[in-house]
Coordinates of C-alpha atoms in Angstrom, one line a residue:
Chain A
X1 CA -8.7 7.6 -51.6
X2 CA -5.1 7.5 -50.7
X3 CA -4.8 3.8 -50.5
X4 CA -5.2 3.7 -54.3
X5 CA -1.7 5.0 -54.6
X6 CA -0.2 2.2 -52.7
X7 CA -2.3 -0.6 -53.9
X8 CA -2.4 0.6 -57.4
X9 CA -0.4 -2.4 -58.5
X10 CA -2.8 -4.7 -56.9
X11 CA -5.7 -6.0 -59.0
X12 CA -8.4 -4.2 -57.0
X13 CA -8.9 -2.2 -53.8
X14 CA -10.3 -4.3 -51.0
X15 CA -12.5 -1.6 -49.6
X16 CA -14.6 -4.3 -48.0
X17 CA -11.6 -5.5 -46.1
X18 CA -11.0 -2.1 -44.7
X19 CA -14.5 -1.9 -43.5
X20 CA -14.3 -5.4 -42.2
X21 CA -11.1 -4.7 -40.2
X22 CA -12.4 -1.5 -38.8
X23 CA -15.7 -2.9 -37.7
X24 CA -14.3 -6.1 -36.3
X25 CA -11.6 -4.1 -34.5
X26 CA -14.3 -1.8 -33.0
X27 CA -16.4 -4.7 -32.0
X28 CA -13.4 -6.4 -30.4
X29 CA -12.6 -3.2 -28.5
X30 CA -16.2 -2.9 -27.3
X31 CA -16.2 -6.5 -26.1
X32 CA -12.9 -6.2 -24.4
X33 CA -14.2 -3.0 -22.7
X34 CA -17.2 -4.8 -21.5
X35 CA -15.7 -8.0 -20.5
X36 CA -12.3 -7.1 -19.2
X37 CA -11.2 -3.5 -19.4
X38 CA -13.9 -1.8 -17.4
X39 CA -14.1 -4.4 -14.6
X40 CA -10.3 -4.7 -14.3
X41 CA -9.5 -1.0 -14.3
X42 CA -12.3 -0.5 -11.8
X43 CA -10.8 -3.2 -9.6
X44 CA -7.4 -1.6 -10.0
X45 CA -8.8 1.8 -9.0
X46 CA -10.5 0.2 -6.0
X47 CA -7.3 -1.4 -5.0
X48 CA -5.4 1.8 -5.3
X49 CA -8.0 3.5 -3.1
X50 CA -7.9 0.7 -0.6
X51 CA -4.1 0.8 -0.4
X52 CA -4.2 4.6 0.0
X53 CA -6.8 4.2 2.8
X54 CA -4.8 1.5 4.5
X55 CA -1.7 3.6 4.5
X56 CA -3.7 6.5 6.0
X57 CA -5.3 4.4 8.7
X58 CA -2.0 2.8 9.5
X59 CA -0.5 6.2 9.9
X60 CA -3.3 7.2 12.2
X61 CA -3.0 4.0 14.3
X62 CA 0.7 4.5 14.7
X63 CA 0.0 8.1 15.8
X64 CA -2.5 6.8 18.3
X65 CA -0.1 4.2 19.6
X66 CA 2.6 6.8 20.1
X67 CA 0.2 9.0 21.9
X68 CA -0.9 6.2 24.2
X69 CA 2.7 5.2 25.0
X70 CA 3.5 8.9 25.8
X71 CA 0.5 9.0 28.1
X72 CA 1.5 5.8 29.8
X73 CA 5.0 7.0 30.3
X74 CA 3.7 10.2 31.8
X75 CA 1.3 8.4 34.1
X76 CA 4.1 6.1 35.2
X77 CA 6.5 8.9 36.1
X78 CA 3.7 10.7 37.8
X79 CA 2.8 7.7 39.9
X80 CA 6.4 7.1 40.7
X81 CA 6.9 10.6 42.1
X82 CA 3.6 10.3 44.0
X83 CA 4.8 7.0 45.6
X84 CA 8.0 8.6 46.7
X85 CA 6.0 11.5 48.1
X86 CA 3.9 9.2 50.1
X87 CA 6.9 7.3 51.5
X88 CA 8.6 10.6 52.4
X89 CA 5.4 11.8 54.2
X90 CA 5.1 8.5 56.1
X91 CA 8.7 8.7 57.2
X92 CA 8.3 12.3 58.3
X93 CA 5.1 11.6 60.3
X94 CA 6.6 8.6 61.9
X95 CA 9.6 10.6 63.0
X96 CA 7.3 13.2 64.4
X97 CA 5.3 10.6 66.3
X98 CA 8.4 9.1 67.7
X99 CA 9.7 12.4 69.0
X100 CA 6.3 13.2 70.7
X101 CA 6.1 9.7 72.2
X102 CA 9.6 10.0 73.6
X103 CA 9.0 13.5 74.9
X104 CA 5.7 12.4 76.5
X105 CA 7.4 9.4 78.2
X106 CA 10.1 11.7 79.5
X107 CA 7.6 14.1 80.9
X108 CA 5.7 11.4 82.5
X109 CA 8.7 9.9 84.1
X110 CA 9.8 13.3 85.5
X111 CA 6.3 13.8 86.8
X112 CA 6.3 10.4 88.6
X113 CA 9.7 11.1 90.0
X114 CA 8.6 14.4 91.4
X115 CA 5.4 12.9 92.9
X116 CA 7.4 10.2 94.5
X117 CA 9.8 12.6 96.0
X118 CA 7.0 14.7 97.3
X119 CA 5.3 11.7 98.9
X120 CA 8.5 10.6 100.5
X121 CA 9.0 14.0 102.0
X122 CA 5.5 14.1 103.2
X123 CA 5.9 10.8 104.9
X124 CA 9.1 11.8 106.5
X125 CA 7.5 14.9 107.9
X126 CA 4.6 12.9 109.2
X127 CA 6.8 10.4 110.9
X128 CA 8.9 13.1 112.4
X129 CA 5.8 14.8 113.7
X130 CA 4.5 11.6 115.2
X131 CA 7.8 10.9 116.9
X132 CA 8.0 14.3 118.4
X133 CA 4.5 14.0 119.7
X134 CA 5.3 10.6 121.2
X135 CA 8.5 11.8 122.8
X136 CA 6.6 14.6 124.4
X137 CA 3.9 12.3 125.7
X138 CA 6.4 9.9 127.1
X139 CA 8.4 12.6 128.7
X140 CA 5.3 14.0 130.3
X141 CA 4.2 10.6 131.4
X142 CA 7.6 9.8 132.9
X143 CA 7.7 13.1 134.6
X144 CA 4.3 12.6 136.1
X145 CA 5.1 9.1 137.2
X146 CA 8.3 10.2 138.9
X147 CA 6.5 12.9 140.8
X148 CA 3.7 10.6 141.7
X149 CA 5.8 7.7 143.3
X150 CA 8.7 9.5 145.1
X151 CA 7.9 8.8 148.8
X152 CA 8.4 5.2 149.9
X153 CA 10.7 2.4 148.7
X154 CA 7.8 0.3 148.0
X155 CA 6.3 3.0 146.2
X156 CA 9.6 3.4 144.4
X157 CA 9.8 -0.3 143.6
X158 CA 6.3 -0.2 142.2
X159 CA 7.1 2.8 140.2
X160 CA 10.1 1.2 138.7
X161 CA 8.1 -1.9 138.0
X162 CA 5.3 0.0 136.4
X163 CA 7.8 2.0 134.5
X164 CA 9.4 -1.1 133.2
X165 CA 6.1 -2.6 132.5
X166 CA 5.1 0.6 130.8
X167 CA 8.3 0.4 128.8
X168 CA 7.7 -3.2 127.8
X169 CA 4.1 -2.2 126.8
X170 CA 5.3 0.7 124.9
X171 CA 7.9 -1.4 123.2
X172 CA 5.5 -4.1 122.1
Chain B
X1 CA 1.8 -10.7 -52.6
X2 CA 2.1 -12.6 -55.8
X3 CA -0.2 -15.3 -54.5
X4 CA -3.7 -15.3 -55.8
X5 CA -6.3 -14.3 -53.2
X6 CA -9.9 -15.5 -52.8
X7 CA -12.2 -12.5 -53.3
X8 CA -15.9 -12.0 -53.0
X9 CA -17.9 -9.0 -54.3
X10 CA -20.7 -7.9 -52.0
X11 CA -22.7 -4.7 -52.2
X12 CA -20.1 -3.4 -54.6
X13 CA -17.3 -3.9 -52.1
X14 CA -14.5 -6.4 -52.6
X15 CA -13.7 -8.7 -49.7
X16 CA -10.6 -10.7 -49.4
X17 CA -11.9 -13.8 -47.7
X18 CA -8.4 -14.9 -46.5
X19 CA -7.9 -11.6 -44.7
X20 CA -11.3 -11.6 -43.2
X21 CA -11.0 -15.1 -41.8
X22 CA -7.6 -14.3 -40.4
X23 CA -8.9 -11.1 -38.8
X24 CA -11.9 -12.9 -37.3
X25 CA -9.6 -15.6 -36.0
X26 CA -7.3 -13.0 -34.5
X27 CA -10.2 -11.2 -32.9
X28 CA -11.5 -14.5 -31.5
X29 CA -8.1 -15.4 -30.0
X30 CA -7.7 -12.0 -28.4
X31 CA -11.2 -12.0 -27.1
X32 CA -10.9 -15.5 -25.6
X33 CA -7.5 -14.7 -24.1
X34 CA -8.9 -11.6 -22.4
X35 CA -12.2 -13.2 -21.5
X36 CA -10.6 -16.2 -19.8
X37 CA -8.1 -14.1 -17.9
X38 CA -10.8 -11.7 -16.7
X39 CA -12.9 -14.4 -14.9
X40 CA -13.0 -14.3 -11.1
X41 CA -11.9 -10.7 -10.6
X42 CA -10.9 -10.0 -7.1
X43 CA -9.4 -7.1 -5.1
X44 CA -6.5 -9.3 -4.3
X45 CA -5.5 -10.5 -7.8
X46 CA -4.3 -14.0 -8.6
X47 CA -3.4 -16.0 -11.7
X48 CA -5.0 -14.6 -14.8
X49 CA -6.0 -11.3 -13.4
X50 CA -2.3 -10.6 -12.6
X51 CA -1.4 -11.3 -16.2
X52 CA -4.2 -9.1 -17.5
X53 CA -3.3 -6.3 -15.1
X54 CA 0.3 -6.5 -16.1
X55 CA -0.7 -6.2 -19.7
X56 CA -2.9 -3.2 -19.0
X57 CA -0.2 -1.6 -17.0
X58 CA 2.2 -2.2 -19.8
X59 CA 0.0 -0.6 -22.5
X60 CA -1.0 2.2 -20.1
X61 CA 2.7 2.8 -19.6
X62 CA 3.2 3.2 -23.3
X63 CA 0.4 5.6 -23.6
X64 CA 1.4 7.6 -20.5
X65 CA 4.9 7.8 -21.9
X66 CA 3.9 10.2 -24.6
X67 CA 0.5 11.5 -23.7
X68 CA 0.6 13.7 -20.7
X69 CA -2.1 14.5 -18.1
X70 CA -5.6 13.3 -18.0
X71 CA -5.8 12.6 -21.8
X72 CA -3.9 9.4 -21.3
X73 CA -6.8 7.7 -19.6
X74 CA -9.0 8.0 -22.7
X75 CA -6.7 6.0 -25.0
X76 CA -5.8 3.2 -22.6
X77 CA -8.4 0.9 -24.0
X78 CA -7.5 1.6 -27.6
X79 CA -3.8 1.0 -27.0
X80 CA -4.6 -2.2 -25.1
X81 CA -6.8 -3.6 -27.8
X82 CA -4.4 -2.5 -30.5
X83 CA -1.4 -4.1 -28.9
X84 CA -3.1 -7.4 -28.3
X85 CA -4.6 -7.4 -31.8
X86 CA -1.4 -6.7 -33.6
X87 CA 0.6 -9.0 -31.4
X88 CA -1.7 -11.9 -32.0
X89 CA -2.0 -11.0 -35.7
X90 CA 1.8 -11.0 -36.0
X91 CA 2.2 -14.4 -34.4
X92 CA -0.8 -16.0 -36.1
X93 CA 0.9 -16.6 -39.4
X94 CA 4.0 -18.1 -37.7
X95 CA 2.4 -21.2 -36.6
X96 CA -0.8 -21.3 -38.6
X97 CA -1.0 -21.4 -42.4
X98 CA -4.2 -23.0 -43.7
X99 CA -4.0 -23.5 -47.4
X100 CA -6.9 -24.8 -49.4
X101 CA -6.3 -25.3 -53.0
X102 CA -4.4 -22.3 -54.3
X103 CA -5.6 -20.0 -51.6
X104 CA -4.1 -19.4 -48.2
X105 CA -7.0 -18.8 -45.9
X106 CA -5.3 -18.3 -42.6
X107 CA -2.1 -16.3 -42.2
X108 CA -0.9 -13.2 -40.4
X109 CA -3.4 -10.5 -41.4
X110 CA -0.8 -7.9 -40.7
X111 CA 1.3 -9.3 -43.6
X112 CA -1.3 -7.5 -45.9
X113 CA -0.8 -3.8 -46.4
X114 CA -4.6 -3.2 -46.5
X115 CA -4.9 -4.5 -43.0
X116 CA -2.0 -2.5 -41.5
X117 CA -2.9 0.6 -43.4
X118 CA -6.5 0.4 -42.1
X119 CA -5.1 0.1 -38.6
X120 CA -2.8 3.0 -39.1
X121 CA -5.7 5.0 -40.7
X122 CA -7.8 4.3 -37.6
X123 CA -5.0 5.6 -35.4
X124 CA -4.5 8.7 -37.5
X125 CA -8.3 9.3 -37.6
X126 CA -8.5 8.9 -33.9
X127 CA -5.6 11.3 -33.4
X128 CA -7.2 14.0 -35.6
X129 CA -10.6 13.5 -34.0
X130 CA -9.0 13.8 -30.5
X131 CA -7.2 16.9 -31.6
X132 CA -10.4 18.5 -32.9
X133 CA -12.2 17.5 -29.7
X134 CA -9.5 18.9 -27.5
X135 CA -8.7 22.2 -29.2
X136 CA -11.7 22.9 -31.3
X137 CA -11.7 23.1 -35.1
X138 CA -9.9 26.4 -35.0
X139 CA -7.1 25.4 -32.7
X140 CA -6.7 22.1 -34.6
X141 CA -6.4 23.9 -38.0
X142 CA -4.0 26.4 -36.4
X143 CA -1.6 23.7 -35.6
X144 CA -0.9 23.3 -39.4
X145 CA 0.6 26.8 -39.6
X146 CA 2.9 26.4 -36.7
X147 CA 5.5 27.6 -36.2
X148 CA 5.1 29.7 -39.4
X149 CA 2.7 29.7 -42.3
X150 CA 5.6 28.4 -44.5
X151 CA 5.3 25.1 -42.7
X152 CA 1.8 24.5 -43.9
X153 CA 2.7 22.2 -46.8
X154 CA 5.2 20.3 -44.7
X155 CA 2.7 19.9 -41.9
X156 CA 0.1 18.6 -44.3
X157 CA 2.5 16.3 -45.9
X158 CA 3.6 15.0 -42.5
X159 CA 0.1 13.7 -41.8
X160 CA 0.3 11.4 -44.9
X161 CA 3.8 10.3 -44.1
X162 CA 2.8 9.4 -40.5
X163 CA -0.1 7.4 -41.8
X164 CA 1.9 5.6 -44.4
X165 CA 5.0 4.9 -42.4
X166 CA 3.0 3.6 -39.5
X167 CA 1.1 1.1 -41.6
X168 CA 3.9 0.1 -44.0
X169 CA 6.5 -0.5 -41.2
X170 CA 4.3 -3.1 -39.7
X171 CA 3.4 -4.6 -43.0
X172 CA 7.0 -4.7 -44.2
X173 CA 8.3 -6.5 -41.1
X174 CA 5.6 -9.1 -40.9
X175 CA 5.4 -9.7 -44.6
X176 CA 9.1 -10.1 -44.9
X177 CA 9.1 -12.5 -42.0
X178 CA 6.3 -14.6 -43.5
X179 CA 7.9 -14.5 -46.9
X180 CA 11.2 -15.8 -45.6
X181 CA 9.5 -18.5 -43.6
X182 CA 7.7 -19.8 -46.7
X183 CA 11.0 -19.5 -48.7
X184 CA 12.8 -21.6 -46.1
X185 CA 9.9 -24.1 -46.2
X186 CA 10.2 -24.3 -50.0
X187 CA 13.9 -24.9 -49.5
X188 CA 13.1 -27.8 -47.3
X189 CA 10.5 -29.4 -49.5
X190 CA 12.2 -28.5 -52.8
X191 CA 15.6 -30.0 -51.9
X192 CA 14.6 -33.3 -53.5
X193 CA 16.0 -35.4 -50.6
X194 CA 15.6 -35.8 -46.9
X195 CA 18.9 -33.9 -46.4
X196 CA 17.3 -30.6 -47.3
X197 CA 15.0 -31.0 -44.3
X198 CA 18.0 -31.4 -42.0
X199 CA 19.7 -28.1 -42.8
X200 CA 16.6 -26.1 -43.3
X201 CA 15.2 -27.1 -40.0
X202 CA 17.5 -25.0 -37.9
X203 CA 17.1 -22.0 -40.3
X204 CA 13.4 -22.2 -40.0
X205 CA 13.6 -22.7 -36.3
X206 CA 15.8 -19.6 -35.9
X207 CA 13.8 -17.5 -38.2
X208 CA 10.6 -18.4 -36.5
X209 CA 12.0 -17.4 -33.2
X210 CA 13.3 -14.1 -34.7
X211 CA 9.9 -13.5 -36.2
X212 CA 8.2 -13.9 -32.8
X213 CA 10.6 -11.3 -31.5
X214 CA 10.0 -9.0 -34.5
X215 CA 6.2 -9.4 -34.1
X216 CA 6.3 -8.4 -30.5
X217 CA 8.6 -5.4 -31.1
X218 CA 6.4 -4.3 -34.0
X219 CA 3.3 -4.5 -31.9
X220 CA 5.0 -2.4 -29.2
X221 CA 6.3 0.1 -31.8
X222 CA 2.9 0.5 -33.4
X223 CA 1.3 1.3 -30.1
X224 CA 4.1 3.6 -29.1
X225 CA 3.8 5.6 -32.4
X226 CA 0.0 5.6 -32.0
X227 CA 0.3 7.3 -28.7
X228 CA 3.0 9.7 -30.0
X229 CA 0.7 10.7 -32.9
X230 CA -2.2 11.2 -30.6
X231 CA -0.1 13.2 -28.2
X232 CA 1.1 15.5 -31.1
X233 CA -2.6 16.3 -31.8
X234 CA -3.8 16.7 -28.2
X235 CA -0.8 18.3 -26.5
X236 CA -1.1 22.0 -25.9
X237 CA 0.9 24.3 -28.2
X238 CA 4.2 25.4 -26.9

């Protein structure tokens, strides 16, 4: 054995020591492996996995959040344009309604005016016609009365009186 | 090394009781340390688990520094145990020297070459075994003739120098530290008056601090070289 060379000066070779050291070291290593090394390294591995997973899921959540924000922004701008459309529509239809109402009113007014004018004309014609008829009647009556009571003064007086009476009657 | 050592013969093997007790004590301290820190493991670490994980990351970092790829994972436990064992073994003798009669029963086990060389032998054996497992016996043997056949004796020689330097470096550092500590202690007690305690106290104090530093660095160096040797054996040929 090589250690002979080094320890040649020593009184004897402690081969037992070598075995003792080797065996106790191996036992120590086995115990440490069982008690600490395996559980701790396992725990460290688990932690590394967990951290990696957390990082992944955080990345995913952030992506989702960004997507949602994007969607929200889109929806917002969409609804804004929709609202402005609605307002514009309402304005337009209101304008249209206003013009129709005004036009209708104008038409109606013209109609009324025309009707009134026509009525007035009709009435005037009627009145004129009545007056003409009356004048004719009266003239005929006067004429007949004049012819009837021409002879005597009494008769003339009576005629005048009756005429006046007739006038007053006619007047009333 | 001049001190007498208590030995026991058992089954034809010679045991140095002092070394064995120190080794057992070191193993016990390391185990208790790791055991107490690894209670209440949780996904969200706190307290002891943080310390333990930091140590594991540290030794894993050493291993990954020289062994590339997936192979690094197989040697993490070995590097971790080796680092803790050598670190505790280096510091053990700095604050604990149990002397009964003429024998010192508890000291730094790494101040004995048989201990450090055994550790280095384990490392080299592991490296060679890993090399054979990774490349097959043929690929493993082929490494010795690279880059040319002429390099064969140099390559073989290198295996022994690796083994020796790894073990003796650790032994030398720790043994020198312990030796000087006991010399300073003798200076204090051998001065003959209380005054010797006064001037040897700061020397002892400083040297002890320096030895703690040396012990930590040597543990680090040993683990680093271990992973370097393993990587030499398992890394693919260029």
